[in-house]
Amino acid sequence: MTNNMGVHDKIDKVIDDISKKIQKYNEHRKLFQNLFKQAKKTLNPSKFPVNFGIVTTDSTFTKKVPSTNIDGLKIAGVDGGVIHRSLNFFDIALIRAVGVLFYHRQGDNPLVRYFPEEQPFPDILTSIEPLSQNELETLISIWRMQKEIRCGLSLLEEDQPDIIMLDGSVLPVLDSREVKQSEFLLQQYLNLKALYRKLYSKCQRNRVALCGVVKDSRSAILTNKLAAILPHLSRLKGFEQLIEIDYRPIVRQLRDTDLLFNILDTNERTFEFLLTKFNDETDNKLPDFEIHCFYQKTAEFDTPLRIEFPVLNIEEGNLVEKISSLVNAVSKYNPEYGLPNVIIEADARARIQETDADILVDEIAAKIGYTSFSLQKRRSRSPFKTGV
Amino acid sequence: MARKSIGTIIVDEDHSPNPTQFSFVLTKAEDEFRMQKGMFIIVPSEEGEVISVVNEVFKTNRYFSSPSAVRAYETSGKTLASIFPADRWEYIIAKAKPLGIITETGIQRLMYPVSPGETVYSPDKQTLTRFLGLQSTKGLNLGVIGQHELEVRLNLTRFLQKHAAILAISGAGKSYTVSVVIEELLLRKKEEGRVAIVLFDVHGEYKGMADDKSPFASSIEVFPAALIEFATNSLSGRQFAIYQPQMSSVQTRELSKITSKLYKEKTKQGITYTIEDILKEIEKDDQINPRSKEALLGWLYSLKGTRLFGQIENPNLENILKPGKLIIFDLSELTSLKLKQMIVSYILFRIFDLRKKQLVPPTTIILEEAHQFASESKLEMAIARPIIETIAREGRKFFTSLILVSQRPVKLSTTALSQCNTHIIMKILNPYDLDYIGKSSEGIDKATLGSITSLGVGEAVIVGNAVNHPISVKIRKRKTTTMETKNLEESAKSFDK
């Protein structure tokens, strides 16, 4: 009985501590958000000190996204789906990517095309390379991205969209340490980069805008840059309060989307800024592309989207304005979910069911005379159901 | 309709295929194949082809599966269909109930589930005809199973030998269906086997069938009630007692003695007699108890007042009942239910008697408003019930068939209705009637019973002996007209000229 009381007391104390921490964090976060919300009209990011790494063409912290008429435009989205099974002797992955293109006609429902088709049969990829778990996950990510970019390329070969929106980053985002450790992975990574480069070039040649739409981004790149600049902003009205508190731990915990959720109004975006250069040490001799990004709030009750795009020389006015207004036009329908409709549709088409992988494993097992149970790794064949 | 693949068996969220149910997704486009409830389907299996009936059809679409998402998107002022290609996500799922496996030896019960992934086919006409126990060429063509464009040709023996009932609310198309059945019986060729048909027309609806323009005019005779006379000398004391159920057993016995005496003295000598002669005999008989005599005379005078009891039978049933001929007894001008019941009772009694003696052809008797003649009420109110029940029980041995037509099956004699082995059920709304049908119709399942309330005019469900499985039929267009139908306004204007 005494022991039980002790446990209860401990739990109460832990809960109490956590609650207090959350409350304090929220208070500081709100303070942070309110300051930027108040100052967003007056802050000029193009005048931020150069050595803080904020490179932008915009002169205001936030910008209203101009509305645009999409009648007559072709808007495409690409997404991929993957299911992976680790078996005793090898790994197997089912991967597919689907491109959708909505041709918006005046006064009519959009005409829809799918690339390569509505429900393509997934590629079945196997690996017998001796890879660690992390390396294997990297390999599967490479395969998925290769499939998506190839899908985008085939879309460009068969049609002429005004914009292609990729689900996720417009860059091959991978753990570079993992890649460099394996010659096999490095080769795959180089192939992937070549495909991205091909896609950027092709978009540039065909004068097609390209962007990656990242939902629920965990990035804190903007917050970190702003935090670094904060001491220089303390002269601004209200910002002096920040000096009084230790804001650095708050900044460490804050993601860009957390900060921007309350700062951005609906149909508003942040200033665009240089995110990175496309080339890295593996391909630094090749022509490079600048990758820029901005955050945009397309739905009132949803977190802002992170929009990344390669700066392509497509001689067509302001590329940022074009991308942001088109993303807004196809994402603004649902106040609770602000993802572009083309990506929602592509995601639904590309998604692979768990059962599809199970069927495949069963078929392989039957063919080689194993039971699918014995073919699966020991850790995935628990005798008990989980989560019940 | 040739056999074609229409879907694939799936494992749905509720359950996997089992011997009593499975689901499949339609793989044909909606404009190519329209899946409907009540349709039959075929699934190949190792033992043979599994025939099943579709008992649920529904559409699903991932874009409309979340009410909150639909609402949220449509607050933008645009429909979901204009934002997403929602129509491309629409699937039709059907739930089917296996009915059996078609094997070389016949239909076997399914004890093993069909396999997920198996292709589902729409059956060809020949298979379906065989499974349902229909006939491909001969047989009574009542209409079509709409979903399969399959003619419903019922085997004459299976349909009529063990009697039939046509049950529906007023206006659902009972009389129309009766006309179609009659036309089919009249259309039969001699070599196909023809029956004589007798119809009791309570509302004078069928006289039009005998019009000069009718293709069946030469095969139909109509007898108005005013012309109908019973042959008094053919009736025993017990039969008189049926017309006057209040007659005591003593009085019946005394009357039987008199009719026996008259039979010996007159009928055997070839001389007819009337009810007047019976009355005279009773009056001069001193051996009858005076009180019985007085009551007996009272009953008989009352019967005499009906003017139904003559010297000879009119029309002469033995002469008029011919194969491939329809006799209509038009009772529409009679207002007295008792008179109608007496006529029905007499004629049925006589037909059954003549059939037993094989003096008339196998006969089908159609009784409109059967609940008026074979009701479950007291005998005084249901004079014709005993003979209807007798024919219902014993008629099949003598090929005397009944078709009972009623809008209130719950009021029909249980004995009579339970002997009707085939039911043609049209729209019925009364829950008591539905419940009664559920209990008295052989082979009717819950799903079929549930569909009865939603049947349209001219649509019927056939269950029982004539078919191996309940079927939904769209009754065919008839070739004849019956009563001229006017609406209330037209009728009022015509009277007010």
mmCIF file of N, CA and C in Angstrom, chain B residues 79-166:
data_model
loop_
_atom_site.group_PDB
_atom_site.id
_atom_site.type_symbol
_atom_site.label_atom_id
_atom_site.label_comp_id
_atom_site.label_asym_id
_atom_site.label_seq_id
_atom_site.Cartn_x
_atom_site.Cartn_y
_atom_site.Cartn_z
ATOM 1 N N THR B 79 -17.463 22.146 -55.197
ATOM 2 C CA THR B 79 -17.781 20.772 -54.818
ATOM 3 C C THR B 79 -16.496 19.953 -54.822
ATOM 4 N N LEU B 80 -16.514 18.878 -54.051
ATOM 5 C CA LEU B 80 -15.336 18.001 -54.017
ATOM 6 C C LEU B 80 -15.008 17.477 -55.412
ATOM 7 N N ALA B 81 -16.071 17.223 -56.179
ATOM 8 C CA ALA B 81 -15.871 16.674 -57.525
ATOM 9 C C ALA B 81 -15.170 17.662 -58.438
ATOM 10 N N SER B 82 -15.233 18.964 -58.103
ATOM 11 C CA SER B 82 -14.536 19.930 -58.962
ATOM 12 C C SER B 82 -13.112 20.187 -58.458
ATOM 13 N N ILE B 83 -12.811 19.707 -57.250
ATOM 14 C CA ILE B 83 -11.452 19.888 -56.713
ATOM 15 C C ILE B 83 -10.605 18.646 -56.995
ATOM 16 N N PHE B 84 -11.237 17.477 -56.848
ATOM 17 C CA PHE B 84 -10.527 16.204 -57.028
ATOM 18 C C PHE B 84 -11.235 15.356 -58.085
ATOM 19 N N PRO B 85 -10.516 14.422 -58.691
ATOM 20 C CA PRO B 85 -11.198 13.496 -59.624
ATOM 21 C C PRO B 85 -11.944 12.414 -58.843
ATOM 22 N N ALA B 86 -12.904 12.864 -58.030
ATOM 23 C CA ALA B 86 -13.581 11.941 -57.103
ATOM 24 C C ALA B 86 -14.267 10.803 -57.841
ATOM 25 N N ASP B 87 -14.793 11.089 -59.024
ATOM 26 C CA ASP B 87 -15.507 10.035 -59.760
ATOM 27 C C ASP B 87 -14.597 8.858 -60.086
ATOM 28 N N ARG B 88 -13.293 9.115 -60.180
ATOM 29 C CA ARG B 88 -12.367 8.022 -60.507
ATOM 30 C C ARG B 88 -12.146 7.097 -59.314
ATOM 31 N N TRP B 89 -12.659 7.484 -58.163
ATOM 32 C CA TRP B 89 -12.464 6.683 -56.948
ATOM 33 C C TRP B 89 -13.737 5.950 -56.529
ATOM 34 N N GLU B 90 -14.701 5.985 -57.393
ATOM 35 C CA GLU B 90 -15.976 5.353 -57.020
ATOM 36 C C GLU B 90 -15.941 3.864 -57.372
ATOM 37 N N TYR B 91 -16.261 3.049 -56.407
ATOM 38 C CA TYR B 91 -16.304 1.598 -56.627
ATOM 39 C C TYR B 91 -17.649 1.059 -56.214
ATOM 40 N N ILE B 92 -18.071 0.034 -56.930
ATOM 41 C CA ILE B 92 -19.318 -0.626 -56.553
ATOM 42 C C ILE B 92 -18.966 -1.961 -55.907
ATOM 43 N N ILE B 93 -19.446 -2.130 -54.701
ATOM 44 C CA ILE B 93 -19.221 -3.382 -53.976
ATOM 45 C C ILE B 93 -20.573 -4.067 -53.826
ATOM 46 N N ALA B 94 -20.603 -5.354 -54.022
ATOM 47 C CA ALA B 94 -21.856 -6.097 -53.860
ATOM 48 C C ALA B 94 -21.646 -7.220 -52.859
ATOM 49 N N LYS B 95 -22.701 -7.476 -52.081
ATOM 50 C CA LYS B 95 -22.664 -8.628 -51.180
ATOM 51 C C LYS B 95 -23.571 -9.693 -51.771
ATOM 52 N N ALA B 96 -23.080 -10.891 -51.783
ATOM 53 C CA ALA B 96 -23.870 -11.958 -52.415
ATOM 54 C C ALA B 96 -24.023 -13.140 -51.475
ATOM 55 N N LYS B 97 -25.154 -13.833 -51.657
ATOM 56 C CA LYS B 97 -25.425 -15.010 -50.834
ATOM 57 C C LYS B 97 -25.357 -16.245 -51.737
ATOM 58 N N PRO B 98 -24.445 -17.162 -51.472
ATOM 59 C CA PRO B 98 -24.385 -18.369 -52.299
ATOM 60 C C PRO B 98 -25.655 -19.217 -52.138
ATOM 61 N N LEU B 99 -26.168 -19.698 -53.268
ATOM 62 C CA LEU B 99 -27.399 -20.509 -53.224
ATOM 63 C C LEU B 99 -27.093 -21.980 -53.422
ATOM 64 N N GLY B 100 -25.994 -22.276 -54.070
ATOM 65 C CA GLY B 100 -25.638 -23.679 -54.270
ATOM 66 C C GLY B 100 -24.613 -23.830 -55.368
ATOM 67 N N ILE B 101 -24.129 -25.049 -55.511
ATOM 68 C CA ILE B 101 -23.165 -25.329 -56.583
ATOM 69 C C ILE B 101 -23.879 -26.126 -57.663
ATOM 70 N N ILE B 102 -23.726 -25.665 -58.883
ATOM 71 C CA ILE B 102 -24.332 -26.391 -60.002
ATOM 72 C C ILE B 102 -23.352 -27.498 -60.385
ATOM 73 N N THR B 103 -23.737 -28.723 -60.085
ATOM 74 C CA THR B 103 -22.877 -29.852 -60.457
ATOM 75 C C THR B 103 -23.608 -30.706 -61.489
ATOM 76 N N GLU B 104 -22.923 -31.719 -61.963
ATOM 77 C CA GLU B 104 -23.552 -32.586 -62.969
ATOM 78 C C GLU B 104 -24.766 -33.300 -62.395
ATOM 79 N N THR B 105 -24.745 -33.496 -61.073
ATOM 80 C CA THR B 105 -25.859 -34.227 -60.458
ATOM 81 C C THR B 105 -26.964 -33.294 -59.946
ATOM 82 N N GLY B 106 -26.800 -32.038 -60.142
ATOM 83 C CA GLY B 106 -27.842 -31.108 -59.700
ATOM 84 C C GLY B 106 -27.252 -30.005 -58.840
ATOM 85 N N ILE B 107 -28.140 -29.362 -58.068
ATOM 86 C CA ILE B 107 -27.687 -28.249 -57.226
ATOM 87 C C ILE B 107 -27.305 -28.801 -55.850
ATOM 88 N N GLN B 108 -26.083 -28.565 -55.462
ATOM 89 C CA GLN B 108 -25.611 -29.020 -54.157
ATOM 90 C C GLN B 108 -25.446 -27.820 -53.225
ATOM 91 N N ARG B 109 -25.553 -28.094 -51.931
ATOM 92 C CA ARG B 109 -25.374 -27.020 -50.958
ATOM 93 C C ARG B 109 -23.890 -26.653 -50.859
ATOM 94 N N LEU B 110 -23.630 -25.356 -50.711
ATOM 95 C CA LEU B 110 -22.230 -24.904 -50.607
ATOM 96 C C LEU B 110 -21.763 -25.047 -49.167
ATOM 97 N N MET B 111 -20.687 -25.797 -48.973
ATOM 98 C CA MET B 111 -20.167 -26.011 -47.620
ATOM 99 C C MET B 111 -18.797 -25.354 -47.443
ATOM 100 N N TYR B 112 -18.300 -24.752 -48.515
ATOM 101 C CA TYR B 112 -16.938 -24.254 -48.507
ATOM 102 C C TYR B 112 -16.943 -22.866 -49.159
ATOM 103 N N PRO B 113 -16.196 -21.920 -48.621
ATOM 104 C CA PRO B 113 -16.300 -20.565 -49.190
ATOM 105 C C PRO B 113 -15.652 -20.434 -50.560
ATOM 106 N N VAL B 114 -16.104 -19.461 -51.312
ATOM 107 C CA VAL B 114 -15.442 -19.139 -52.584
ATOM 108 C C VAL B 114 -14.147 -18.392 -52.249
ATOM 109 N N SER B 115 -13.238 -18.351 -53.202
ATOM 110 C CA SER B 115 -11.920 -17.775 -52.897
ATOM 111 C C SER B 115 -11.843 -16.296 -53.237
ATOM 112 N N PRO B 116 -11.221 -15.505 -52.352
ATOM 113 C CA PRO B 116 -10.959 -14.109 -52.704
ATOM 114 C C PRO B 116 -10.109 -14.060 -53.969
ATOM 115 N N GLY B 117 -10.385 -13.102 -54.812
ATOM 116 C CA GLY B 117 -9.636 -12.976 -56.068
ATOM 117 C C GLY B 117 -10.286 -13.711 -57.224
ATOM 118 N N GLU B 118 -11.262 -14.569 -56.899
ATOM 119 C CA GLU B 118 -11.948 -15.328 -57.952
ATOM 120 C C GLU B 118 -12.817 -14.382 -58.786
ATOM 121 N N THR B 119 -12.899 -14.667 -60.067
ATOM 122 C CA THR B 119 -13.698 -13.810 -60.957
ATOM 123 C C THR B 119 -15.185 -14.125 -60.803
ATOM 124 N N VAL B 120 -15.980 -13.085 -60.854
ATOM 125 C CA VAL B 120 -17.440 -13.228 -60.754
ATOM 126 C C VAL B 120 -18.016 -13.012 -62.150
ATOM 127 N N TYR B 121 -18.936 -13.886 -62.528
ATOM 128 C CA TYR B 121 -19.530 -13.793 -63.858
ATOM 129 C C TYR B 121 -21.038 -13.553 -63.756
ATOM 130 N N SER B 122 -21.549 -12.943 -64.789
ATOM 131 C CA SER B 122 -23.000 -12.860 -64.934
ATOM 132 C C SER B 122 -23.404 -14.149 -65.657
ATOM 133 N N PRO B 123 -24.386 -14.887 -65.150
ATOM 134 C CA PRO B 123 -24.674 -16.194 -65.760
ATOM 135 C C PRO B 123 -25.312 -16.062 -67.137
ATOM 136 N N ASP B 124 -25.086 -17.052 -67.978
ATOM 137 C CA ASP B 124 -25.780 -17.065 -69.260
ATOM 138 C C ASP B 124 -27.220 -17.516 -69.026
ATOM 139 N N LYS B 125 -28.060 -17.231 -69.994
ATOM 140 C CA LYS B 125 -29.499 -17.483 -69.826
ATOM 141 C C LYS B 125 -29.801 -18.960 -69.571
ATOM 142 N N GLN B 126 -29.054 -19.807 -70.270
ATOM 143 C CA GLN B 126 -29.331 -21.240 -70.157
ATOM 144 C C GLN B 126 -29.083 -21.733 -68.726
ATOM 145 N N THR B 127 -27.973 -21.309 -68.173
ATOM 146 C CA THR B 127 -27.634 -21.724 -66.805
ATOM 147 C C THR B 127 -28.689 -21.225 -65.818
ATOM 148 N N LEU B 128 -29.053 -19.972 -66.001
ATOM 149 C CA LEU B 128 -30.000 -19.364 -65.072
ATOM 150 C C LEU B 128 -31.377 -20.022 -65.179
ATOM 151 N N THR B 129 -31.774 -20.285 -66.403
ATOM 152 C CA THR B 129 -33.074 -20.929 -66.629
ATOM 153 C C THR B 129 -33.104 -22.285 -65.920
ATOM 154 N N ARG B 130 -31.989 -23.016 -66.086
ATOM 155 C CA ARG B 130 -31.906 -24.355 -65.485
ATOM 156 C C ARG B 130 -31.903 -24.236 -63.957
ATOM 157 N N PHE B 131 -31.135 -23.304 -63.454
ATOM 158 C CA PHE B 131 -31.041 -23.171 -61.998
ATOM 159 C C PHE B 131 -32.380 -22.783 -61.379
ATOM 160 N N LEU B 132 -33.070 -21.877 -62.024
ATOM 161 C CA LEU B 132 -34.321 -21.382 -61.429
ATOM 162 C C LEU B 132 -35.496 -22.338 -61.654
ATOM 163 N N GLY B 133 -35.280 -23.358 -62.477
ATOM 164 C CA GLY B 133 -36.359 -24.315 -62.730
ATOM 165 C C GLY B 133 -37.381 -23.758 -63.696
ATOM 166 N N LEU B 134 -36.938 -22.856 -64.569
ATOM 167 C CA LEU B 134 -37.854 -22.282 -65.562
ATOM 168 C C LEU B 134 -37.775 -23.115 -66.833
ATOM 169 N N GLN B 135 -38.658 -22.796 -67.772
ATOM 170 C CA GLN B 135 -38.602 -23.486 -69.055
ATOM 171 C C GLN B 135 -38.092 -22.521 -70.106
ATOM 172 N N SER B 136 -37.329 -23.036 -71.054
ATOM 173 C CA SER B 136 -36.738 -22.118 -72.029
ATOM 174 C C SER B 136 -37.690 -21.786 -73.169
ATOM 175 N N THR B 137 -38.578 -22.708 -73.530
ATOM 176 C CA THR B 137 -39.492 -22.387 -74.640
ATOM 177 C C THR B 137 -40.941 -22.462 -74.196
ATOM 178 N N LYS B 138 -41.390 -23.658 -73.817
ATOM 179 C CA LYS B 138 -42.799 -23.783 -73.419
ATOM 180 C C LYS B 138 -42.955 -23.161 -72.031
ATOM 181 N N GLY B 139 -44.064 -23.370 -71.434
ATOM 182 C CA GLY B 139 -44.239 -22.801 -70.101
ATOM 183 C C GLY B 139 -44.941 -21.466 -70.180
ATOM 184 N N LEU B 140 -45.472 -21.053 -69.046
ATOM 185 C CA LEU B 140 -46.258 -19.816 -69.004
ATOM 186 C C LEU B 140 -45.318 -18.623 -68.884
ATOM 187 N N ASN B 141 -45.335 -17.769 -69.899
ATOM 188 C CA ASN B 141 -44.444 -16.609 -69.916
ATOM 189 C C ASN B 141 -45.090 -15.443 -69.168
ATOM 190 N N LEU B 142 -44.675 -15.253 -67.930
ATOM 191 C CA LEU B 142 -45.306 -14.207 -67.122
ATOM 192 C C LEU B 142 -44.596 -12.863 -67.241
ATOM 193 N N GLY B 143 -43.386 -12.865 -67.712
ATOM 194 C CA GLY B 143 -42.659 -11.593 -67.807
ATOM 195 C C GLY B 143 -41.176 -11.849 -67.852
ATOM 196 N N VAL B 144 -40.410 -10.911 -67.354
ATOM 197 C CA VAL B 144 -38.951 -11.071 -67.385
ATOM 198 C C VAL B 144 -38.334 -10.771 -66.019
ATOM 199 N N ILE B 145 -37.202 -11.432 -65.783
ATOM 200 C CA ILE B 145 -36.368 -11.020 -64.655
ATOM 201 C C ILE B 145 -35.562 -9.862 -65.218
ATOM 202 N N GLY B 146 -35.950 -8.648 -64.842
ATOM 203 C CA GLY B 146 -35.428 -7.432 -65.464
ATOM 204 C C GLY B 146 -33.931 -7.381 -65.534
ATOM 205 N N GLN B 147 -33.264 -7.716 -64.431
ATOM 206 C CA GLN B 147 -31.808 -7.553 -64.381
ATOM 207 C C GLN B 147 -31.101 -8.456 -65.377
ATOM 208 N N HIS B 148 -31.742 -9.560 -65.744
ATOM 209 C CA HIS B 148 -31.077 -10.523 -66.631
ATOM 210 C C HIS B 148 -31.743 -10.619 -68.006
ATOM 211 N N GLU B 149 -32.799 -9.852 -68.210
ATOM 212 C CA GLU B 149 -33.575 -9.924 -69.456
ATOM 213 C C GLU B 149 -33.941 -11.377 -69.763
ATOM 214 N N LEU B 150 -34.294 -12.095 -68.736
ATOM 215 C CA LEU B 150 -34.614 -13.518 -68.884
ATOM 216 C C LEU B 150 -36.119 -13.716 -68.752
ATOM 217 N N GLU B 151 -36.703 -14.376 -69.781
ATOM 218 C CA GLU B 151 -38.148 -14.625 -69.724
ATOM 219 C C GLU B 151 -38.463 -15.621 -68.621
ATOM 220 N N VAL B 152 -39.511 -15.322 -67.868
ATOM 221 C CA VAL B 152 -39.926 -16.226 -66.796
ATOM 222 C C VAL B 152 -41.019 -17.131 -67.351
ATOM 223 N N ARG B 153 -40.614 -18.315 -67.758
ATOM 224 C CA ARG B 153 -41.583 -19.280 -68.292
ATOM 225 C C ARG B 153 -41.759 -20.393 -67.259
ATOM 226 N N LEU B 154 -42.917 -20.381 -66.626
ATOM 227 C CA LEU B 154 -43.160 -21.348 -65.558
ATOM 228 C C LEU B 154 -43.703 -22.652 -66.123
ATOM 229 N N ASN B 155 -43.214 -23.730 -65.549
ATOM 230 C CA ASN B 155 -43.732 -25.050 -65.923
ATOM 231 C C ASN B 155 -45.166 -25.156 -65.423
ATOM 232 N N LEU B 156 -46.081 -25.571 -66.316
ATOM 233 C CA LEU B 156 -47.511 -25.591 -65.979
ATOM 234 C C LEU B 156 -47.799 -26.432 -64.740
ATOM 235 N N THR B 157 -47.219 -27.630 -64.711
ATOM 236 C CA THR B 157 -47.493 -28.533 -63.596
ATOM 237 C C THR B 157 -46.948 -27.960 -62.292
ATOM 238 N N ARG B 158 -45.704 -27.491 -62.347
ATOM 239 C CA ARG B 158 -45.092 -26.966 -61.111
ATOM 240 C C ARG B 158 -45.845 -25.745 -60.602
ATOM 241 N N PHE B 159 -46.387 -24.981 -61.533
ATOM 242 C CA PHE B 159 -47.075 -23.757 -61.133
ATOM 243 C C PHE B 159 -48.468 -24.050 -60.578
ATOM 244 N N LEU B 160 -49.196 -24.947 -61.268
ATOM 245 C CA LEU B 160 -50.619 -25.046 -60.940
ATOM 246 C C LEU B 160 -51.057 -26.305 -60.205
ATOM 247 N N GLN B 161 -50.305 -27.384 -60.347
ATOM 248 C CA GLN B 161 -50.841 -28.622 -59.765
ATOM 249 C C GLN B 161 -51.055 -28.485 -58.264
ATOM 250 N N LYS B 162 -50.141 -27.784 -57.632
ATOM 251 C CA LYS B 162 -50.306 -27.617 -56.180
ATOM 252 C C LYS B 162 -50.793 -26.216 -55.853
ATOM 253 N N HIS B 163 -51.584 -25.662 -56.738
ATOM 254 C CA HIS B 163 -52.278 -24.379 -56.525
ATOM 255 C C HIS B 163 -51.321 -23.183 -56.417
ATOM 256 N N ALA B 164 -51.894 -22.028 -56.657
ATOM 257 C CA ALA B 164 -51.104 -20.792 -56.590
ATOM 258 C C ALA B 164 -51.927 -19.688 -55.939
ATOM 259 N N ALA B 165 -51.238 -18.667 -55.502
ATOM 260 C CA ALA B 165 -51.921 -17.497 -54.938
ATOM 261 C C ALA B 165 -51.277 -16.249 -55.511
ATOM 262 N N ILE B 166 -52.116 -15.266 -55.804
ATOM 263 C CA ILE B 166 -51.589 -13.969 -56.257
ATOM 264 C C ILE B 166 -52.000 -12.946 -55.199
#
